[in-house]
Amino acid sequence: MPVIYFGVQLWRAPAVPGYSFRRDAASDLGAAGVPGAIWFNVAAIATGIAAALAAVAWWDALRMWGVGRLGRGFVSAALTSIGAASIAAGWFPLPDDRH
């Protein structure tokens, strides 16, 4: 997930005039009217899918390590919420209020 998320930022930021990692949000790279925004948004959705898959994998891994259902649930819920947020960010790019 981090490779996709940060990799697309490093790739797309130089193509966006005036973009600053210190000043601007990463989501600005996928905003309407930004050159190549589709690439950032596709990567955001891919990050979300990877997070959802990771939630399933961590559920199984934690079960094998003897972690109880509550602990597995917290980890899987966190990864699922990251996935949902990333998919929504890519599906509804800025300036959409659903972003």
Coordinates of C-alpha atoms in Angstrom, one line a residue:
M1 CA 0.0 0.0 0.0
P2 CA 2.7 2.6 0.9
V3 CA 4.6 1.8 -2.3
I4 CA 1.5 2.6 -4.4
Y5 CA 0.4 5.6 -2.3
F6 CA 3.8 7.4 -2.1
G7 CA 5.1 6.1 -5.4
V8 CA 2.4 7.8 -7.4
Q9 CA 3.0 11.1 -5.5
L10 CA 6.7 11.0 -6.4
W11 CA 5.8 10.2 -10.0
R12 CA 3.0 12.8 -10.5
A13 CA 4.2 15.7 -8.4
P14 CA 6.8 17.0 -10.8
A15 CA 4.1 17.1 -13.6
V16 CA 1.9 19.4 -11.6
P17 CA 3.1 23.0 -11.8
G18 CA 3.4 24.7 -8.4
Y19 CA 2.7 21.5 -6.4
S20 CA 4.6 21.4 -3.1
F21 CA 4.8 18.4 -0.7
R22 CA 5.0 20.8 2.2
R23 CA 2.1 23.0 1.3
D24 CA -0.4 20.9 -0.7
A25 CA -2.4 17.8 0.2
A26 CA -1.6 14.7 -1.8
S27 CA -5.3 14.7 -3.0
D28 CA -4.5 17.9 -4.9
L29 CA -2.6 15.7 -7.4
G30 CA -5.9 14.0 -8.4
A31 CA -8.1 17.2 -8.5
A32 CA -10.2 18.1 -11.5
G33 CA -8.1 20.0 -14.1
V34 CA -4.7 18.8 -12.8
P35 CA -2.6 17.2 -15.6
G36 CA -2.6 13.4 -15.3
A37 CA -5.1 13.4 -12.4
I38 CA -6.5 10.2 -13.6
W39 CA -3.3 8.4 -12.7
F40 CA -3.3 9.6 -9.2
N41 CA -7.0 8.6 -8.8
V42 CA -6.5 5.2 -10.2
A43 CA -3.6 4.7 -7.8
A44 CA -5.7 5.8 -4.9
I45 CA -8.3 3.2 -5.8
A46 CA -5.6 0.6 -6.2
T47 CA -4.3 1.5 -2.7
G48 CA -7.8 1.0 -1.4
I49 CA -8.1 -2.4 -3.0
A50 CA -4.7 -3.4 -1.6
A51 CA -5.9 -2.3 1.9
A52 CA -9.0 -4.4 1.6
L53 CA -7.0 -7.4 0.6
A54 CA -4.6 -6.7 3.4
A55 CA -7.5 -6.7 5.9
V56 CA -8.4 -10.3 4.9
A57 CA -4.7 -11.4 5.0
W58 CA -4.1 -9.9 8.4
W59 CA -7.3 -11.5 9.8
D60 CA -5.9 -14.9 8.8
A61 CA -2.4 -14.2 9.9
L62 CA -3.4 -12.9 13.3
R63 CA -5.7 -15.9 13.7
M64 CA -2.7 -18.2 13.1
W65 CA -0.7 -16.3 15.6
G66 CA -3.4 -16.8 18.3
V67 CA -4.8 -13.3 18.4
G68 CA -8.4 -13.2 19.5
R69 CA -11.4 -12.1 17.4
L70 CA -11.5 -8.6 19.0
G71 CA -7.8 -7.9 18.1
R72 CA -8.3 -9.3 14.6
G73 CA -11.4 -7.2 14.3
F74 CA -9.7 -4.0 15.2
V75 CA -6.8 -4.5 12.8
S76 CA -9.1 -5.6 9.9
A77 CA -11.5 -2.8 10.6
A78 CA -8.7 -0.2 10.5
L79 CA -7.4 -1.6 7.2
T80 CA -10.9 -1.8 5.7
S81 CA -11.6 1.8 6.6
I82 CA -8.3 2.9 5.0
G83 CA -9.3 1.0 1.9
A84 CA -12.8 2.6 1.8
A85 CA -11.3 6.1 2.3
S86 CA -8.7 5.5 -0.5
I87 CA -11.3 4.2 -2.9
A88 CA -13.7 7.1 -2.1
A89 CA -10.8 9.6 -2.6
G90 CA -10.0 8.2 -6.0
W91 CA -13.6 7.7 -7.1
F92 CA -14.7 11.2 -6.0
P93 CA -11.7 13.5 -6.7
L94 CA -11.4 17.0 -5.4
P95 CA -13.4 19.4 -5.5
D96 CA -16.2 16.8 -4.9
D97 CA -17.6 17.2 -1.4
R98 CA -17.7 13.4 -1.1
H99 CA -13.9 13.4 -1.2

